[in-house]
Short mmCIF file of C-alpha atoms in Angstrom, two decimals:
data_model
loop_
_atom_site.label_atom_id
_atom_site.label_comp_id
_atom_site.label_asym_id
_atom_site.label_seq_id
_atom_site.Cartn_x
_atom_site.Cartn_y
_atom_site.Cartn_z
CA UNK A 281 178.40 -53.96 9.33
CA UNK A 282 177.90 -52.87 5.70
CA UNK A 283 174.79 -51.57 4.49
CA UNK A 284 172.72 -53.47 1.99
CA UNK A 285 174.66 -53.41 -1.41
CA UNK A 286 172.82 -51.65 -4.26
CA UNK A 287 172.97 -52.70 -7.96
CA UNK A 288 175.45 -50.26 -9.71
CA UNK A 289 176.54 -50.60 -13.30
CA UNK A 290 177.85 -47.17 -13.99
CA UNK A 291 180.03 -46.38 -11.00
CA UNK A 292 183.25 -47.81 -10.13
CA UNK A 293 184.53 -49.19 -6.92
CA UNK A 294 186.80 -47.62 -4.19
CA UNK A 295 190.38 -47.91 -3.67
CA UNK A 296 192.10 -46.96 -0.22
CA UNK A 297 195.92 -46.85 0.89
CA UNK A 298 197.09 -46.16 4.38
CA UNK A 299 200.54 -44.73 4.76
CA UNK A 300 202.53 -44.48 7.93
CA UNK A 301 205.03 -41.44 7.03
CA UNK A 302 206.00 -42.23 3.53
CA UNK A 303 205.67 -46.16 3.75
CA UNK A 304 202.62 -47.87 2.43
CA UNK A 305 201.00 -49.83 5.37
CA UNK A 306 197.93 -51.43 3.97
CA UNK A 307 195.58 -51.11 0.78
CA UNK A 308 192.10 -52.14 0.33
CA UNK A 309 189.90 -52.36 -2.66
CA UNK A 310 185.98 -52.24 -2.72
CA UNK A 311 183.97 -53.39 -5.66
CA UNK A 312 181.28 -51.53 -7.48
CA UNK A 313 178.58 -53.48 -5.64
CA UNK A 314 179.62 -51.87 -2.25
CA UNK A 315 176.98 -49.37 -1.16
CA UNK A 316 179.05 -47.97 1.77
CA UNK A 317 182.46 -48.57 3.62
CA UNK A 318 182.81 -48.37 7.36
CA UNK A 319 186.06 -47.88 9.22
CA UNK A 320 186.95 -48.93 12.82
CA UNK A 321 190.17 -49.76 14.92
CA UNK A 322 189.43 -53.44 14.35
CA UNK A 323 190.80 -56.01 12.05
CA UNK A 324 187.39 -57.39 11.18
CA UNK A 325 186.13 -54.04 10.21
CA UNK A 326 185.56 -53.48 6.51
CA UNK A 327 188.34 -50.90 6.79
CA UNK A 328 190.59 -51.36 9.66
CA UNK A 329 191.60 -47.94 10.41
CA UNK A 330 193.91 -47.19 13.41
CA UNK A 331 195.37 -43.77 14.48
CA UNK A 332 192.62 -41.58 13.16
CA UNK A 333 189.99 -40.15 15.52
CA UNK A 334 186.62 -41.39 14.90
CA UNK A 335 183.49 -39.91 16.46
CA UNK A 336 181.78 -43.47 16.44
CA UNK A 337 182.62 -46.99 15.67
CA UNK A 338 182.10 -48.14 13.18
CA UNK A 339 182.46 -44.77 11.31
CA UNK A 340 180.80 -44.44 7.77
CA UNK A 341 183.85 -43.29 5.81
CA UNK A 342 182.30 -43.67 2.43
CA UNK A 343 178.87 -44.09 0.72
CA UNK A 344 177.66 -44.26 -2.84
CA UNK A 345 175.78 -41.67 -4.42
CA UNK A 346 174.31 -41.15 -7.76
CA UNK A 347 177.26 -39.16 -8.77
CA UNK A 348 179.89 -41.60 -7.34
CA UNK A 349 181.22 -41.62 -3.81
CA UNK A 350 180.73 -39.21 -0.87
CA UNK A 351 183.65 -39.32 1.65
CA UNK A 352 182.86 -38.61 5.37
CA UNK A 353 185.90 -36.79 7.09
CA UNK A 354 187.12 -37.85 10.46
CA UNK A 355 186.78 -34.80 12.68
CA UNK A 356 190.47 -34.18 13.43
CA UNK A 357 191.66 -35.10 10.00
CA UNK A 358 193.08 -32.65 7.49
CA UNK A 359 192.17 -33.08 3.89
CA UNK A 360 193.75 -32.55 0.67
CA UNK A 361 192.55 -33.02 -3.00
CA UNK A 362 194.39 -33.72 -6.27
CA UNK A 363 192.85 -34.02 -9.88
CA UNK A 364 194.80 -36.14 -12.29
CA UNK A 365 197.93 -34.34 -13.50
CA UNK A 366 197.74 -31.82 -10.72
CA UNK A 367 199.23 -31.50 -7.32
CA UNK A 368 197.45 -31.97 -3.79
CA UNK A 369 195.78 -28.82 -2.60
CA UNK A 370 193.51 -27.73 0.26
CA UNK A 371 189.73 -28.07 -0.55
CA UNK A 372 187.80 -25.00 -0.07
CA UNK A 373 185.28 -24.99 2.75
CA UNK A 374 182.66 -23.98 0.34
CA UNK A 375 182.93 -27.44 -1.48
CA UNK A 376 182.54 -29.19 2.00
CA UNK A 377 179.10 -30.53 3.05
CA UNK A 378 178.25 -30.00 6.69
CA UNK A 379 175.62 -32.31 8.40
CA UNK A 380 175.05 -33.07 11.97
CA UNK A 381 178.60 -31.75 12.76
CA UNK A 382 180.22 -33.91 10.27
CA UNK A 383 182.04 -32.91 7.23
CA UNK A 384 181.78 -34.85 3.74
CA UNK A 385 183.06 -34.14 0.27
CA UNK A 386 182.22 -35.63 -3.05
CA UNK A 387 184.76 -37.85 -4.70
CA UNK A 388 184.71 -37.06 -8.34
CA UNK A 389 185.96 -39.10 -11.24
CA UNK A 390 189.96 -38.88 -11.62
CA UNK A 391 189.95 -37.24 -8.15
CA UNK A 392 192.20 -38.42 -5.16
CA UNK A 393 191.59 -37.32 -1.76
CA UNK A 394 194.41 -37.37 1.09
CA UNK A 395 193.28 -37.52 4.66
CA UNK A 396 195.94 -36.87 7.29
CA UNK A 397 196.13 -37.03 10.90
CA UNK A 398 199.46 -37.23 12.80
CA UNK A 399 201.88 -39.48 11.00
CA UNK A 400 198.87 -41.24 9.18
CA UNK A 401 197.73 -40.73 5.48
CA UNK A 402 194.69 -42.30 4.11
CA UNK A 403 194.56 -41.99 0.28
CA UNK A 404 191.21 -42.57 -1.36
CA UNK A 405 190.40 -42.55 -4.85
CA UNK A 406 187.79 -44.45 -7.26
CA UNK A 407 188.85 -47.90 -8.38
CA UNK A 408 189.47 -48.78 -11.91
CA UNK A 409 186.91 -51.65 -11.51
CA UNK A 410 183.66 -50.58 -13.24
CA UNK A 411 181.70 -53.64 -13.35
CA UNK A 412 181.67 -56.95 -11.63
CA UNK A 413 182.36 -59.82 -13.89
CA UNK A 414 179.08 -61.59 -14.86
CA UNK A 415 178.39 -65.12 -14.70
CA UNK A 416 179.21 -67.52 -17.61
CA UNK A 417 176.37 -67.73 -20.21
CA UNK A 418 175.48 -70.77 -22.36
CA UNK A 419 177.79 -69.58 -25.14
CA UNK A 420 180.59 -69.52 -22.75
CA UNK A 421 180.03 -72.96 -21.65
CA UNK A 422 180.04 -74.07 -25.39
CA UNK A 423 183.47 -72.30 -26.05
CA UNK A 424 184.79 -73.92 -22.84
CA UNK A 425 183.69 -77.31 -23.92
CA UNK A 426 185.35 -76.90 -27.50
CA UNK A 427 188.60 -75.73 -25.80
CA UNK A 428 188.58 -78.53 -23.53
CA UNK A 429 188.01 -81.15 -26.14
CA UNK A 430 190.90 -79.68 -28.26
CA UNK A 431 193.22 -79.69 -25.08
CA UNK A 432 192.36 -83.36 -24.50
CA UNK A 433 192.66 -84.40 -28.06
CA UNK A 434 196.51 -83.34 -28.17
CA UNK A 435 197.86 -86.31 -26.14
CA UNK A 436 195.57 -88.75 -28.26
CA UNK A 437 196.92 -87.26 -31.42
CA UNK A 438 200.46 -87.58 -30.28
CA UNK A 439 200.02 -91.20 -29.42
CA UNK A 440 198.53 -91.86 -32.95
CA UNK A 441 200.85 -89.87 -34.94
CA UNK A 442 203.78 -90.08 -32.79
CA UNK A 443 207.24 -91.83 -33.71
CA UNK A 444 207.21 -95.66 -34.38
CA UNK A 445 210.22 -97.67 -34.48
CA UNK A 446 210.27 -97.42 -38.35
CA UNK A 447 210.14 -93.61 -38.42
CA UNK A 448 212.70 -93.29 -35.64
CA UNK A 449 214.98 -95.58 -37.72
CA UNK A 450 214.32 -93.52 -40.96
CA UNK A 451 215.10 -90.37 -38.95
CA UNK A 452 218.34 -91.66 -37.56
CA UNK A 453 219.24 -92.46 -41.08
CA UNK A 454 218.53 -89.18 -42.49
CA UNK A 455 220.53 -87.60 -39.55
CA UNK A 456 223.65 -89.87 -40.11
CA UNK A 457 223.44 -88.93 -43.94
CA UNK A 458 223.22 -85.26 -43.18
CA UNK A 459 226.09 -85.48 -40.78
CA UNK A 460 228.34 -87.23 -43.34
CA UNK A 461 227.44 -84.65 -45.93
CA UNK A 462 228.56 -81.91 -43.59
CA UNK A 463 231.74 -83.61 -42.86
CA UNK A 464 232.65 -84.04 -46.49
CA UNK A 465 232.04 -80.33 -47.10
CA UNK A 466 234.15 -79.50 -44.09
CA UNK A 467 237.18 -81.72 -45.38
CA UNK A 468 236.69 -80.21 -48.69
CA UNK A 469 237.03 -76.71 -47.37
CA UNK A 470 240.33 -77.57 -45.48
CA UNK A 471 241.76 -79.28 -48.58
CA UNK A 472 241.95 -82.87 -46.95
CA UNK A 473 239.36 -84.45 -48.96
CA UNK A 474 241.95 -86.44 -51.22
CA UNK A 475 243.27 -89.68 -49.66
CA UNK A 476 246.91 -89.76 -49.10
CA UNK A 477 249.09 -92.12 -51.38
CA UNK A 478 251.31 -94.51 -49.78
CA UNK A 479 255.14 -93.81 -49.57
CA UNK A 480 257.49 -95.29 -52.23
CA UNK A 481 260.67 -97.15 -51.34
CA UNK A 482 262.79 -94.18 -52.69
CA UNK A 483 260.84 -91.68 -50.26
CA UNK A 484 260.98 -94.02 -47.38
CA UNK A 485 264.71 -94.21 -47.77
CA UNK A 486 265.14 -90.53 -47.83
CA UNK A 487 263.44 -90.04 -44.61
CA UNK A 488 265.82 -89.54 -41.68
CA UNK A 489 265.91 -92.29 -38.99
CA UNK A 490 264.94 -91.77 -35.33
CA UNK A 491 268.60 -91.35 -34.23
CA UNK A 492 271.36 -93.56 -33.08
CA UNK A 493 270.18 -96.56 -31.04
CA UNK A 494 271.59 -97.05 -27.32
CA UNK A 495 271.70 -100.32 -25.43
CA UNK A 496 270.37 -99.82 -21.94
CA UNK A 497 271.08 -102.32 -19.21
CA UNK A 498 268.14 -104.17 -17.92
CA UNK A 499 268.69 -102.86 -14.43
CA UNK A 500 268.85 -99.29 -15.65
CA UNK A 501 265.86 -97.19 -14.49
CA UNK A 502 264.51 -93.67 -15.79
CA UNK A 503 262.45 -91.51 -13.62
#
């Protein structure tokens, strides 16, 4: 069970990732209000941790300090540390804290710890969450009411200033006029804007006929 959460405003939360080989298996995030994180091979545990040798269950994996977080190491786990921009490296024994046979290390800002046992790797680092989002204040409710009123007024405004039959007819007339003007410009560009004159009798007589006529019997069929 988690210890009583303490009020923390400066520190951030905790973020953990569990890898099986190179594959990410699970991930957990704990907010800045969390005072400690316990692990156990149990789905109901705050951190369900399987495959690691734990001296007791639940095992205190992380606890908040004035400087951030202190990470308690499982006894059989190997640990490496990485600062942002660097590579993982072994932590010197001089930086480990020994108490009652248990080892622990401080998790500084911009630092990532990697705990390894067998094929499992638990990556622990500070969370980007620094503070819990506060409750809405009176001014926030005021803004919420204003935004809601504006949102609800949009349908009413559309019904009042929306299209009427007269406005729709006027819009259709403008659209037809614009289409006619565009068609006239297109015909002018093609040179077909001048109407054709009718043929004279002389021009009609000069045209060739459609060929010699042939009388076809009534029973004659064509496929």
